[in-house]
Amino acid sequence: MAHQAHAYHMVDPSPWPLTGAVAALLLTSGLAIWFHFHSTILLTLGLVLLLLTMYQWWRDIVREGTFQGHHTPPVQKGLRFGMILFITSEVFFFLGFFWAFYHSSLAPTPELGGCWPPTGITTLDPFEVPLLNTAVLLASGVTVTWAHHSIMEGERKQAIHSLTLTILLGFYFTFLQAMEYYEAPFTIADGVYGATFFVATGFHGLHVIIGSTFLAVCLLRQIQYHFTSEHHFGFEAAAWYWHFVDVVWLFLYISIYWWGS
Amino acid sequence: MSLSTAALATRRVLAAASHSSHEGGARTWKILTFVLALPGVGVCMANAYMKMQAHSHHQEEFVPYPHLRIRTKKFPWGDGNHSLFHNPHTNALPDGYESSHH
């Protein structure tokens, strides 16, 4: 039987990086083809390939870590660094959209009426649904912390309850935001106000959906006894991502909804 | 120095509270969930609902501002003139509302 004389994980050859790269190519070219030639075949293929890649790649990681014991402490440390670096890159991603918003709103051009909000734009009342959305995400931060402590203390049922509550709050936020999108008196095509509003909040909403999905996977894994009180990095990564999503919302709320109204 | 039973008990409780991240941390966050977080959501739900009821249903007057309702390129769906979350009551098209005020 072969043994390794180190604690690191030499990963087996895998097809998923290639399928992921092909999916990225199909999605980007597919988007361009859709915009210019109104055909969605490449886009659909790319989406399917992306979903299959994510499912199978992450399933492999769960198998390697939870069932095959490859996630030793040094390996976990590397995974932690990886998640931190990824979230940092996402921070810079959103920083760009905040830059765009402040660029346009701090010095509104004459075309907009020289004012912010621009002439003809009816903004949303920040103290109606947006405030509720803030409370929902802050509450979900409390429930996900309850979930973490429950896992650390071996409280299985409490962990399942608190994690479920967190995911439900995430769904509630998405539902409320979708309603707001439909009821809004302005659209993405309403000049730079509409563009900055919907692109920034839209990408945030996408991240809420991604974060909720990540937490839902953790819920399924918790139910299937994958996590121990000492080793549950998948959950920690999901919780970090969720807190990041919450913080981005707080910046969006203060900047776009409140100051920008 | 010998302490009374009550003093010993108090010291134990205070020590547990300060170490709540290790012992009973889940309980603390469970309490915060049901005493602070969820009631906070409830209050905001009630507030949003009442404010929505107090709204007038008046449709914003249409002014064909050139800096709004940009149509440099058609949307890649439908007739190319409606945004993804188009609401006929609140969103006018470049030449006016589709639906008249109900």
Short mmCIF file of C-alpha atoms in Angstrom, two decimals:
data_model
loop_
_atom_site.label_atom_id
_atom_site.label_comp_id
_atom_site.label_asym_id
_atom_site.label_seq_id
_atom_site.Cartn_x
_atom_site.Cartn_y
_atom_site.Cartn_z
CA MET A 1 0.00 0.00 0.00
CA ALA A 2 1.49 3.40 -1.05
CA HIS A 3 1.94 6.11 1.59
CA GLN A 4 2.84 9.79 1.33
CA ALA A 5 5.56 11.17 3.62
CA HIS A 6 3.79 14.57 3.95
CA ALA A 7 0.46 16.02 5.09
CA TYR A 8 -0.47 17.70 1.82
CA HIS A 9 -3.06 16.69 -0.77
CA MET A 10 -1.72 15.67 -4.19
CA VAL A 11 -4.98 15.80 -6.10
CA ASP A 12 -5.87 13.04 -8.59
CA PRO A 13 -6.21 14.01 -12.28
CA SER A 14 -9.64 15.54 -12.90
CA PRO A 15 -11.64 16.59 -15.99
CA TRP A 16 -13.56 19.35 -14.24
CA PRO A 17 -11.11 22.23 -14.73
CA LEU A 18 -11.31 21.56 -18.49
CA THR A 19 -15.10 21.31 -18.57
CA GLY A 20 -15.25 24.50 -16.49
CA ALA A 21 -12.99 26.32 -18.93
CA VAL A 22 -15.09 25.13 -21.89
CA ALA A 23 -18.22 26.28 -20.06
CA ALA A 24 -16.66 29.73 -19.56
CA LEU A 25 -15.89 29.93 -23.29
CA LEU A 26 -19.43 28.87 -24.23
CA LEU A 27 -21.01 31.34 -21.78
CA THR A 28 -19.01 34.34 -22.97
CA SER A 29 -19.30 33.64 -26.68
CA GLY A 30 -22.91 32.53 -26.14
CA LEU A 31 -23.77 35.86 -24.55
CA ALA A 32 -22.30 37.74 -27.53
CA ILE A 33 -24.15 35.48 -30.01
CA TRP A 34 -27.42 36.01 -28.14
CA PHE A 35 -27.04 39.79 -28.17
CA HIS A 36 -26.20 40.00 -31.85
CA PHE A 37 -27.84 36.99 -33.53
CA HIS A 38 -30.68 36.09 -31.11
CA SER A 39 -29.64 32.45 -30.77
CA THR A 40 -29.44 30.95 -27.25
CA ILE A 41 -27.97 27.52 -28.04
CA LEU A 42 -24.36 28.30 -27.00
CA LEU A 43 -25.54 30.06 -23.85
CA THR A 44 -27.74 27.13 -22.85
CA LEU A 45 -24.95 24.61 -23.50
CA GLY A 46 -22.54 26.73 -21.46
CA LEU A 47 -24.99 26.99 -18.55
CA VAL A 48 -25.61 23.24 -18.48
CA LEU A 49 -21.88 22.49 -18.63
CA LEU A 50 -21.21 25.01 -15.85
CA LEU A 51 -23.82 23.45 -13.55
CA LEU A 52 -22.51 19.94 -14.23
CA THR A 53 -18.92 21.07 -13.58
CA MET A 54 -19.79 22.75 -10.27
CA TYR A 55 -21.83 19.79 -9.07
CA GLN A 56 -19.19 17.17 -9.88
CA TRP A 57 -16.11 19.17 -8.88
CA TRP A 58 -17.47 20.09 -5.47
CA ARG A 59 -18.84 16.57 -4.97
CA ASP A 60 -15.28 15.32 -5.55
CA ILE A 61 -13.93 17.77 -2.94
CA VAL A 62 -16.50 16.59 -0.39
CA ARG A 63 -15.49 13.00 -1.11
CA GLU A 64 -11.76 13.81 -0.79
CA GLY A 65 -12.19 15.74 2.47
CA THR A 66 -15.03 14.06 4.33
CA PHE A 67 -14.67 10.44 3.23
CA GLN A 68 -11.00 10.03 2.23
CA GLY A 69 -9.38 12.18 4.94
CA HIS A 70 -7.27 14.33 2.63
CA HIS A 71 -8.14 17.60 4.43
CA THR A 72 -5.44 17.54 7.10
CA PRO A 73 -4.76 20.73 9.12
CA PRO A 74 -2.21 22.13 6.62
CA VAL A 75 -4.61 21.39 3.75
CA GLN A 76 -7.42 23.10 5.62
CA LYS A 77 -5.16 26.09 6.17
CA GLY A 78 -4.67 26.31 2.40
CA LEU A 79 -8.42 26.09 1.83
CA ARG A 80 -8.93 28.93 4.33
CA PHE A 81 -6.41 31.12 2.50
CA GLY A 82 -8.13 30.25 -0.76
CA MET A 83 -11.56 31.28 0.47
CA ILE A 84 -10.20 34.50 1.97
CA LEU A 85 -8.47 35.39 -1.29
CA PHE A 86 -11.61 34.61 -3.29
CA ILE A 87 -13.80 36.79 -1.07
CA THR A 88 -11.16 39.54 -1.34
CA SER A 89 -11.40 39.38 -5.13
CA GLU A 90 -15.18 39.70 -4.81
CA VAL A 91 -14.73 42.79 -2.63
CA PHE A 92 -12.74 44.38 -5.46
CA PHE A 93 -15.44 43.32 -7.93
CA PHE A 94 -18.07 45.27 -5.99
CA LEU A 95 -15.66 48.13 -5.37
CA GLY A 96 -15.77 48.79 -9.11
CA PHE A 97 -19.53 49.22 -9.13
CA PHE A 98 -19.43 51.47 -6.09
CA TRP A 99 -16.76 53.52 -7.89
CA ALA A 100 -19.09 53.85 -10.87
CA PHE A 101 -21.96 54.91 -8.62
CA TYR A 102 -19.98 57.56 -6.76
CA HIS A 103 -18.35 58.81 -9.96
CA SER A 104 -21.77 59.54 -11.44
CA SER A 105 -23.59 60.69 -8.33
CA LEU A 106 -21.02 62.99 -6.69
CA ALA A 107 -20.80 65.23 -9.81
CA PRO A 108 -24.08 64.79 -11.74
CA THR A 109 -23.80 66.00 -15.35
CA PRO A 110 -26.01 68.69 -16.92
CA GLU A 111 -27.75 65.99 -19.00
CA LEU A 112 -29.18 64.58 -15.76
CA GLY A 113 -30.35 67.99 -14.59
CA GLY A 114 -27.17 68.63 -12.59
CA CYS A 115 -28.68 66.87 -9.59
CA TRP A 116 -28.81 63.44 -7.92
CA PRO A 117 -31.21 61.69 -8.10
CA PRO A 118 -31.47 62.84 -11.74
CA THR A 119 -34.53 64.80 -12.89
CA GLY A 120 -37.48 62.53 -13.50
CA ILE A 121 -36.26 59.70 -11.26
CA THR A 122 -38.55 58.70 -8.37
CA THR A 123 -36.35 56.85 -5.91
CA LEU A 124 -37.49 54.05 -3.59
CA ASP A 125 -38.22 55.01 0.02
CA PRO A 126 -35.20 53.65 1.92
CA PHE A 127 -37.34 53.13 5.04
CA GLU A 128 -39.85 50.78 3.42
CA VAL A 129 -38.80 47.44 1.88
CA PRO A 130 -35.06 48.30 1.72
CA LEU A 131 -35.03 48.70 5.51
CA LEU A 132 -36.85 45.39 5.88
CA ASN A 133 -34.25 43.79 3.61
CA THR A 134 -31.52 45.16 5.88
CA ALA A 135 -33.20 43.66 8.95
CA VAL A 136 -33.61 40.32 7.15
CA LEU A 137 -29.91 40.06 6.25
CA LEU A 138 -28.72 41.21 9.66
CA ALA A 139 -31.02 38.63 11.28
CA SER A 140 -29.59 35.95 8.98
CA GLY A 141 -26.13 36.90 10.24
CA VAL A 142 -27.31 36.18 13.79
CA THR A 143 -28.89 32.85 12.82
CA VAL A 144 -25.80 31.67 10.89
CA THR A 145 -23.67 32.46 13.98
CA TRP A 146 -26.13 30.44 16.07
CA ALA A 147 -25.66 27.62 13.53
CA HIS A 148 -21.87 27.79 13.81
CA HIS A 149 -21.86 27.60 17.59
CA SER A 150 -24.38 24.75 17.45
CA ILE A 151 -22.07 22.77 15.16
CA MET A 152 -19.07 23.48 17.41
CA GLU A 153 -21.01 22.29 20.46
CA GLY A 154 -22.35 19.16 18.78
CA GLU A 155 -25.94 20.42 18.94
CA ARG A 156 -27.18 18.64 15.83
CA LYS A 157 -30.86 19.61 15.88
CA GLN A 158 -30.16 23.25 16.75
CA ALA A 159 -27.64 23.43 13.92
CA ILE A 160 -30.24 22.14 11.47
CA HIS A 161 -32.89 24.57 12.75
CA SER A 162 -30.66 27.66 12.71
CA LEU A 163 -29.18 26.82 9.31
CA THR A 164 -32.70 26.34 7.88
CA LEU A 165 -33.77 29.67 9.37
CA THR A 166 -30.76 31.35 7.75
CA ILE A 167 -31.63 29.93 4.34
CA LEU A 168 -35.30 30.93 4.69
CA LEU A 169 -34.25 34.49 5.52
CA GLY A 170 -32.05 34.44 2.41
CA PHE A 171 -35.02 33.32 0.29
CA TYR A 172 -37.21 36.01 1.87
CA PHE A 173 -34.64 38.68 0.92
CA THR A 174 -34.55 37.41 -2.68
CA PHE A 175 -38.35 37.38 -2.86
CA LEU A 176 -38.63 40.93 -1.46
CA GLN A 177 -35.95 42.22 -3.81
CA ALA A 178 -37.62 40.61 -6.84
CA MET A 179 -40.86 42.34 -5.86
CA GLU A 180 -39.02 45.65 -5.51
CA TYR A 181 -37.51 45.16 -8.98
CA TYR A 182 -40.99 44.74 -10.46
CA GLU A 183 -42.57 47.64 -8.55
CA ALA A 184 -39.73 50.15 -9.12
CA PRO A 185 -40.75 53.26 -11.09
CA PHE A 186 -37.39 53.23 -12.89
CA THR A 187 -35.66 50.59 -15.05
CA ILE A 188 -32.06 49.67 -15.92
CA ALA A 189 -32.44 51.77 -19.08
CA ASP A 190 -33.13 54.96 -17.12
CA GLY A 191 -29.72 56.53 -17.62
CA VAL A 192 -26.81 56.19 -15.26
CA TYR A 193 -29.12 56.04 -12.20
CA GLY A 194 -30.88 52.93 -13.45
CA ALA A 195 -27.65 51.38 -14.69
CA THR A 196 -25.73 51.80 -11.42
CA PHE A 197 -28.74 50.79 -9.32
CA PHE A 198 -29.63 47.59 -11.12
CA VAL A 199 -26.09 46.42 -11.91
CA ALA A 200 -24.89 46.89 -8.30
CA THR A 201 -28.01 45.50 -6.61
CA GLY A 202 -28.40 42.88 -9.32
CA PHE A 203 -24.94 41.40 -8.79
CA HIS A 204 -25.57 41.56 -5.05
CA GLY A 205 -28.82 39.63 -5.49
CA LEU A 206 -26.97 37.02 -7.54
CA HIS A 207 -24.51 36.65 -4.67
CA VAL A 208 -27.38 36.22 -2.21
CA ILE A 209 -28.68 33.37 -4.37
CA ILE A 210 -25.20 31.83 -4.57
CA GLY A 211 -24.73 32.20 -0.80
CA SER A 212 -28.14 30.68 -0.05
CA THR A 213 -27.28 27.74 -2.30
CA PHE A 214 -23.93 27.26 -0.54
CA LEU A 215 -25.71 27.29 2.84
CA ALA A 216 -28.34 24.84 1.54
CA VAL A 217 -25.58 22.43 0.53
CA CYS A 218 -24.15 22.79 4.05
CA LEU A 219 -27.59 22.00 5.48
CA LEU A 220 -27.79 18.79 3.44
CA ARG A 221 -24.27 17.85 4.57
CA GLN A 222 -25.05 18.61 8.23
CA ILE A 223 -28.13 16.36 7.99
CA GLN A 224 -25.92 13.63 6.55
CA TYR A 225 -23.39 13.87 9.41
CA HIS A 226 -20.53 15.27 7.31
CA PHE A 227 -19.52 17.91 9.88
CA THR A 228 -17.79 17.30 13.21
CA SER A 229 -17.51 19.78 16.05
CA GLU A 230 -13.82 20.24 15.20
CA HIS A 231 -13.87 20.01 11.41
CA HIS A 232 -16.53 21.80 9.36
CA PHE A 233 -14.63 24.11 7.06
CA GLY A 234 -17.25 23.93 4.28
CA PHE A 235 -19.73 25.49 6.66
CA GLU A 236 -17.24 28.13 7.81
CA ALA A 237 -16.54 29.10 4.20
CA ALA A 238 -20.29 29.42 3.55
CA ALA A 239 -20.71 31.53 6.68
CA TRP A 240 -17.83 33.85 5.67
CA TYR A 241 -19.38 34.25 2.22
CA TRP A 242 -22.77 34.97 3.78
CA HIS A 243 -21.33 37.68 6.08
CA PHE A 244 -19.60 39.19 3.04
CA VAL A 245 -22.96 39.32 1.19
CA ASP A 246 -24.51 41.01 4.23
CA VAL A 247 -21.75 43.64 4.42
CA VAL A 248 -22.05 44.43 0.69
CA TRP A 249 -25.78 45.00 1.22
CA LEU A 250 -25.07 47.41 4.10
CA PHE A 251 -22.82 49.46 1.81
CA LEU A 252 -25.43 49.33 -0.96
CA TYR A 253 -28.16 50.43 1.43
CA ILE A 254 -26.19 53.35 2.87
CA SER A 255 -24.79 54.54 -0.50
CA ILE A 256 -27.46 53.91 -3.13
CA TYR A 257 -30.72 53.59 -1.23
CA TRP A 258 -30.20 56.14 1.53
CA TRP A 259 -27.55 58.73 0.53
CA GLY A 260 -28.55 58.44 -3.14
CA SER A 261 -32.23 59.14 -2.54
CA MET B 1 -10.34 33.13 51.89
CA SER B 2 -13.56 31.19 52.05
CA LEU B 3 -16.60 32.37 50.08
CA SER B 4 -20.26 31.80 50.80
CA THR B 5 -22.14 29.33 48.58
CA ALA B 6 -24.02 32.21 46.97
CA ALA B 7 -20.82 34.10 46.15
CA LEU B 8 -19.28 30.94 44.68
CA ALA B 9 -22.39 30.40 42.53
CA THR B 10 -22.36 34.00 41.31
CA ARG B 11 -18.69 33.76 40.41
CA ARG B 12 -19.41 30.58 38.44
CA VAL B 13 -22.26 32.21 36.48
CA LEU B 14 -20.21 35.31 35.67
CA ALA B 15 -17.27 33.14 34.58
CA ALA B 16 -19.58 31.14 32.28
CA ALA B 17 -20.96 34.34 30.76
CA SER B 18 -17.52 35.70 29.96
CA HIS B 19 -16.56 32.37 28.39
CA SER B 20 -19.78 32.19 26.39
CA SER B 21 -17.84 31.66 23.19
CA HIS B 22 -16.78 28.23 24.46
CA GLU B 23 -19.59 27.17 26.77
CA GLY B 24 -23.21 27.87 25.83
CA GLY B 25 -22.30 30.16 22.91
CA ALA B 26 -25.05 28.54 20.86
CA ARG B 27 -27.56 29.43 23.57
CA THR B 28 -26.52 33.09 23.48
CA TRP B 29 -27.03 33.33 19.72
CA LYS B 30 -30.29 31.40 19.91
CA ILE B 31 -31.56 33.97 22.42
CA LEU B 32 -30.35 36.83 20.21
CA THR B 33 -32.20 35.24 17.28
CA PHE B 34 -35.59 35.09 18.99
CA VAL B 35 -35.33 38.25 21.13
CA LEU B 36 -33.58 40.68 18.78
CA ALA B 37 -33.14 39.48 15.21
CA LEU B 38 -36.54 37.98 14.36
CA PRO B 39 -38.61 40.62 16.25
CA GLY B 40 -36.53 43.25 14.41
CA VAL B 41 -37.59 41.69 11.12
CA GLY B 42 -41.19 41.63 12.35
CA VAL B 43 -41.13 45.32 13.24
CA CYS B 44 -39.69 46.20 9.83
CA MET B 45 -42.32 44.03 8.13
CA ALA B 46 -45.11 45.88 9.94
CA ASN B 47 -43.53 49.24 9.18
CA ALA B 48 -43.11 48.47 5.47
CA TYR B 49 -46.68 47.16 5.23
CA MET B 50 -48.20 50.23 6.89
CA LYS B 51 -46.14 52.61 4.77
CA MET B 52 -47.21 50.78 1.61
CA GLN B 53 -50.88 51.09 2.58
CA ALA B 54 -50.45 54.84 3.08
CA HIS B 55 -49.22 55.27 -0.52
CA SER B 56 -51.28 57.02 -3.14
CA HIS B 57 -51.68 54.97 -6.31
CA HIS B 58 -51.10 58.02 -8.48
CA GLN B 59 -49.19 57.30 -11.66
CA GLU B 60 -46.17 59.59 -12.20
CA GLU B 61 -46.79 62.17 -14.93
CA PHE B 62 -44.94 61.23 -18.14
CA VAL B 63 -42.24 63.64 -19.36
CA PRO B 64 -40.18 62.42 -22.37
CA TYR B 65 -36.78 63.29 -20.84
CA PRO B 66 -33.97 62.39 -23.30
CA HIS B 67 -31.69 61.16 -20.47
CA LEU B 68 -34.18 58.49 -19.37
CA ARG B 69 -35.69 55.44 -21.11
CA ILE B 70 -32.54 54.91 -23.20
CA ARG B 71 -32.99 52.63 -26.19
CA THR B 72 -29.55 52.79 -27.89
CA LYS B 73 -29.79 49.02 -28.42
CA LYS B 74 -32.90 46.84 -28.32
CA PHE B 75 -33.26 44.41 -25.40
CA PRO B 76 -32.49 40.89 -26.68
CA TRP B 77 -35.97 39.61 -25.68
CA GLY B 78 -39.57 40.24 -26.66
CA ASP B 79 -40.05 43.32 -28.82
CA GLY B 80 -36.76 44.75 -27.54
CA ASN B 81 -38.54 47.70 -25.96
CA HIS B 82 -39.37 46.32 -22.48
CA SER B 83 -36.90 45.93 -19.60
CA LEU B 84 -36.65 42.56 -17.83
CA PHE B 85 -38.86 43.57 -14.87
CA HIS B 86 -41.12 45.88 -16.88
CA ASN B 87 -44.20 47.04 -14.97
CA PRO B 88 -46.83 48.59 -17.29
CA HIS B 89 -48.25 50.67 -14.42
CA THR B 90 -45.02 52.25 -13.15
CA ASN B 91 -42.64 52.02 -16.12
CA ALA B 92 -43.38 54.20 -19.15
CA LEU B 93 -41.98 53.30 -22.56
CA PRO B 94 -40.00 55.98 -24.45
CA ASP B 95 -43.22 57.42 -25.90
CA GLY B 96 -45.42 57.11 -22.84
CA TYR B 97 -47.29 54.66 -20.64
CA GLU B 98 -48.83 51.59 -22.27
CA SER B 99 -51.64 51.22 -19.75
CA SER B 100 -53.72 54.18 -18.65
CA HIS B 101 -54.05 54.74 -14.89
CA HIS B 102 -56.50 52.20 -13.40
#
